[in-house]
Short mmCIF file of C-alpha atoms in Angstrom, two decimals:
data_model
loop_
_atom_site.label_atom_id
_atom_site.label_comp_id
_atom_site.label_asym_id
_atom_site.label_seq_id
_atom_site.Cartn_x
_atom_site.Cartn_y
_atom_site.Cartn_z
CA MET A 1101 -2.65 -24.45 1.35
CA VAL A 1102 0.37 -25.94 -0.42
CA ASP A 1103 2.86 -27.80 1.76
CA TRP A 1104 6.19 -26.46 0.53
CA SER A 1105 8.62 -29.18 1.53
CA ASP A 1106 12.33 -28.84 0.74
CA GLU A 1107 11.92 -31.53 -1.92
CA ARG A 1108 9.03 -29.71 -3.59
CA ILE A 1109 10.94 -26.44 -3.63
CA ALA A 1110 14.03 -28.18 -5.02
CA ALA A 1111 11.93 -29.44 -7.95
CA LEU A 1112 10.91 -25.92 -9.03
CA SER A 1113 12.45 -24.19 -12.03
CA ASP A 1114 14.63 -21.16 -11.31
CA GLN A 1115 11.85 -18.81 -12.42
CA ASP A 1116 9.16 -20.54 -10.33
CA LEU A 1117 11.54 -20.50 -7.35
CA ARG A 1118 12.02 -16.73 -7.72
CA ASN A 1119 8.27 -16.21 -8.04
CA LEU A 1120 7.61 -18.31 -4.93
CA LEU A 1121 10.18 -16.29 -2.99
CA ALA A 1122 8.62 -13.00 -4.10
CA ASN A 1123 5.17 -14.25 -3.12
CA ALA A 1124 6.38 -15.50 0.27
CA GLU A 1125 8.12 -12.19 0.97
CA ARG A 1126 4.97 -10.28 0.04
CA LYS A 1127 2.93 -12.44 2.44
CA SER A 1128 5.66 -12.46 5.13
CA VAL A 1129 5.86 -16.28 5.26
CA ALA A 1130 9.29 -16.46 6.87
CA ASP A 1131 9.84 -20.23 6.71
CA ILE A 1132 9.17 -20.41 2.94
CA VAL A 1133 11.37 -17.35 2.37
CA ALA A 1134 14.19 -19.11 4.22
CA GLN A 1135 13.65 -22.34 2.25
CA CYS A 1136 13.69 -20.50 -1.08
CA LYS A 1137 16.86 -18.58 -0.22
CA ALA A 1138 18.58 -21.75 0.93
CA GLU A 1139 17.67 -23.47 -2.35
CA MET A 1140 18.90 -20.47 -4.33
CA GLU A 1141 22.21 -20.53 -2.48
CA ARG A 1142 22.51 -24.27 -3.13
CA ARG A 1143 21.90 -23.77 -6.85
CA GLY A 1144 24.27 -20.83 -7.01
CA ALA A 1145 27.07 -22.89 -5.49
CA ALA A 1146 26.43 -25.77 -7.89
CA ARG A 1147 26.84 -23.82 -11.11
CA PRO A 1148 29.77 -21.82 -12.48
CA ARG A 1149 29.66 -18.10 -11.85
CA LYS A 1150 29.16 -15.81 -14.83
CA ALA A 1151 30.76 -12.43 -14.85
CA SER A 1152 27.95 -9.90 -14.85
CA LYS A 1153 27.54 -6.23 -14.28
CA PRO A 1154 26.15 -5.43 -10.85
CA ARG A 1155 22.64 -4.00 -10.93
CA THR A 1156 22.12 -0.42 -9.95
CA GLY A 1157 19.72 0.35 -7.12
CA LEU A 1158 17.05 1.32 -9.66
CA LYS A 1159 17.52 -1.84 -11.74
CA GLU A 1160 17.45 -3.98 -8.60
CA PHE A 1161 14.19 -2.31 -7.57
CA GLU A 1162 12.70 -2.83 -11.03
CA HIS A 1163 13.74 -6.50 -11.03
CA ASP A 1164 12.29 -7.13 -7.56
CA MET A 1165 9.03 -5.37 -8.41
CA SER A 1166 8.73 -7.31 -11.66
CA ALA A 1167 9.09 -10.57 -9.73
CA GLN A 1168 6.54 -9.52 -7.11
CA LEU A 1169 4.00 -8.49 -9.74
CA ALA A 1170 4.60 -11.78 -11.57
CA ALA A 1171 3.93 -13.67 -8.35
CA VAL A 1172 0.63 -11.81 -8.00
CA GLY A 1173 -0.20 -12.69 -11.59
CA LYS A 1174 0.43 -16.38 -11.03
CA GLU A 1175 -1.66 -16.28 -7.87
CA MET A 1176 -4.55 -14.66 -9.77
CA ALA A 1177 -4.20 -17.16 -12.63
CA GLU A 1178 -4.84 -19.94 -10.12
CA LYS A 1179 -7.92 -18.12 -8.82
CA TYR A 1180 -9.46 -17.06 -12.16
CA ASP A 1181 -9.40 -18.40 -15.71
CA LEU A 1182 -7.02 -15.91 -17.33
CA SER A 1183 -6.03 -18.13 -20.23
CA GLU A 1184 -5.64 -16.62 -23.68
CA GLN A 1185 -7.95 -19.32 -25.07
CA THR A 1186 -10.86 -18.31 -22.81
CA ALA A 1187 -10.21 -14.63 -23.46
CA LYS A 1188 -10.46 -15.23 -27.21
CA ALA A 1189 -13.56 -17.42 -26.86
CA ARG A 1190 -15.31 -14.83 -24.69
CA SER A 1191 -14.32 -12.00 -27.06
CA ALA A 1192 -15.79 -13.44 -30.24
CA GLY A 1193 -17.14 -10.68 -32.44
CA VAL A 1194 -14.79 -7.99 -31.09
CA LYS A 1195 -13.03 -6.60 -34.14
CA GLY A 1196 -9.25 -6.80 -33.99
CA PHE A 1197 -9.23 -8.50 -30.58
CA ARG A 1198 -5.79 -9.44 -29.30
CA SER A 1199 -5.50 -11.26 -26.00
CA HIS A 1200 -2.97 -10.09 -23.42
CA LYS A 1201 -0.23 -12.35 -22.10
CA LEU A 1202 -0.33 -11.95 -18.33
CA LEU A 1203 3.49 -11.93 -18.01
CA ASP A 1204 6.45 -11.41 -20.33
CA ALA A 1205 8.34 -14.24 -22.05
CA LYS A 1206 10.65 -14.68 -19.03
CA GLY A 1207 7.82 -14.90 -16.52
CA TYR A 1208 8.18 -11.37 -15.15
CA ALA A 1209 5.94 -8.31 -15.27
CA LYS A 1210 5.81 -6.75 -18.72
CA LEU A 1211 7.77 -3.65 -19.74
CA GLY A 1212 5.41 -0.71 -20.18
CA GLY A 1213 5.58 1.66 -23.13
CA HIS A 1214 6.33 4.69 -20.96
CA GLN A 1215 9.52 3.08 -19.62
CA ARG A 1216 10.37 1.77 -23.08
CA ASP A 1217 10.29 5.27 -24.57
CA GLY A 1218 12.06 6.85 -21.58
CA THR A 1219 9.11 8.91 -20.32
CA VAL A 1220 9.37 7.38 -16.82
CA ALA A 1221 12.03 5.45 -14.89
CA VAL A 1222 9.90 2.36 -14.15
CA ASP A 1223 6.71 1.17 -15.82
CA ARG A 1224 6.17 -2.55 -15.22
CA TYR A 1225 2.78 -4.20 -15.28
CA ILE A 1226 0.65 -7.31 -15.66
CA SER A 1227 -2.66 -7.24 -17.51
CA TYR A 1228 -5.67 -9.20 -18.71
CA ARG A 1229 -8.00 -8.37 -21.58
CA ARG A 1230 -11.46 -9.71 -22.40
CA GLY A 1231 -13.44 -8.08 -25.20
CA ASN A 1232 -12.69 -4.35 -25.10
CA ASP A 1233 -12.10 -4.41 -21.33
CA ILE A 1234 -8.59 -4.38 -19.86
CA VAL A 1235 -7.51 -4.73 -16.22
CA THR A 1236 -3.93 -3.93 -15.19
CA LEU A 1237 -1.70 -3.85 -12.11
CA GLY A 1238 1.64 -2.11 -12.32
CA VAL A 1239 4.43 -0.20 -10.59
CA TRP A 1240 5.28 3.34 -11.65
CA LEU A 1241 8.25 5.59 -10.88
CA LEU A 1242 8.75 8.98 -12.46
CA LYS A 1243 12.04 9.91 -14.07
CA ASP A 1244 14.72 11.14 -11.63
CA ALA A 1245 12.41 10.48 -8.64
CA PRO A 1246 13.79 8.63 -5.58
CA ILE A 1247 12.88 4.93 -5.50
CA GLU A 1248 10.73 5.38 -2.38
CA ASP A 1249 8.39 7.60 -4.42
CA HIS A 1250 7.18 4.64 -6.49
CA ILE A 1251 3.46 3.96 -6.63
CA PHE A 1252 1.27 1.08 -7.75
CA HIS A 1253 -1.44 1.62 -10.35
CA VAL A 1254 -4.55 -0.43 -11.00
CA SER A 1255 -6.62 0.34 -14.07
CA ALA A 1256 -9.94 -1.09 -15.21
CA PRO A 1257 -13.22 -0.04 -16.86
CA PRO A 1258 -15.02 2.50 -14.61
CA ASP A 1259 -17.66 0.01 -13.48
CA MET A 1260 -14.97 -2.47 -12.38
CA ILE A 1261 -12.85 -0.19 -10.17
CA GLU A 1262 -14.18 1.70 -7.17
CA GLY A 1263 -12.72 5.17 -6.73
CA GLY A 1264 -11.01 5.20 -10.10
CA LYS A 1265 -10.15 8.44 -11.90
CA PRO A 1266 -9.35 9.39 -15.52
CA PHE A 1267 -5.73 8.70 -16.48
CA ALA A 1268 -5.04 12.42 -16.97
CA GLU A 1269 -5.75 13.07 -13.27
CA VAL A 1270 -3.50 10.29 -11.96
CA ARG A 1271 -0.74 10.60 -14.57
CA PRO A 1272 -0.74 14.35 -15.42
CA GLY A 1273 1.33 15.28 -18.43
CA ILE A 1274 1.64 11.66 -19.61
CA SER A 1275 0.04 10.93 -22.98
CA GLU A 1276 -1.99 7.74 -23.07
CA LYS A 1277 -2.66 5.48 -26.02
CA ASP A 1278 -4.60 2.33 -26.92
CA LEU A 1279 -7.78 1.82 -24.87
CA GLN A 1280 -6.86 3.95 -21.85
CA GLU A 1281 -9.67 6.41 -22.54
CA THR A 1282 -12.14 3.62 -21.70
CA ARG A 1283 -10.52 2.90 -18.33
CA HIS A 1284 -10.08 4.54 -14.95
CA ILE A 1285 -7.02 4.24 -12.74
CA ARG A 1286 -6.20 4.31 -9.02
CA ALA A 1287 -2.85 4.88 -7.33
CA PHE A 1288 -1.66 3.08 -4.19
CA LYS A 1289 1.45 3.41 -2.02
CA ASP A 1290 1.40 -0.25 -0.94
CA LEU A 1291 1.18 -3.38 -3.05
CA PRO A 1292 -1.36 -5.35 -0.92
CA SER A 1293 -4.01 -2.61 -1.32
CA ALA A 1294 -3.37 -2.48 -5.06
CA VAL A 1295 -3.60 -6.28 -5.29
CA ALA A 1296 -6.98 -6.25 -3.50
CA THR A 1297 -8.37 -3.76 -6.04
CA PHE A 1298 -6.85 -5.71 -8.95
CA ASP A 1299 -8.37 -8.92 -7.57
CA ALA A 1300 -11.82 -7.28 -7.34
CA ALA A 1301 -11.56 -6.03 -10.94
CA LEU A 1302 -10.52 -9.47 -12.19
CA ALA A 1303 -13.51 -11.01 -10.42
CA LYS A 1304 -15.77 -8.70 -12.44
CA ILE A 1305 -14.07 -9.04 -15.81
CA THR A 1306 -14.07 -12.84 -15.60
CA ALA A 1307 -17.62 -13.16 -14.24
#
């Protein structure tokens, strides 16, 4: 287990600090949460304030969820080889193969197509692809639904996810593209249960 001293936390980049905080909050490690928040306050006081628009409740939720999913992604990347190089090497011969970046360019969960086109309020996810198989973990909130109605989705090939169902059963009325027809999906109300299923699917896809 990593010994997170104040000095070690102070040496983290802003993004890594936010990811560590999200991870510590998810695991209820109070002392690390306190250390991270103290470091964030110290950094905030040391730099000039920029005028910015306050986030709405929905945007704040989306931001927090994106950070928590990113923290899960980084944790899984330490546990399994999720590098793009290995994915490409293990997918030789798959026509048109394109590896998936686990996170977006800023180190957060990626923006899903259904949020991008306005179909749903929140669609943020992390994913890994090897060959024609894709495993994803994401958060999902329907349009105009209260924030507390959000759910977590894990998708994977049928033989990599226990209790999975076709997308049409879990996301009725939502059209799916790409390789979704080759995957099943499960919905969860809590992130730890979703993470456990995502972890199990990653263990199979990287075996």
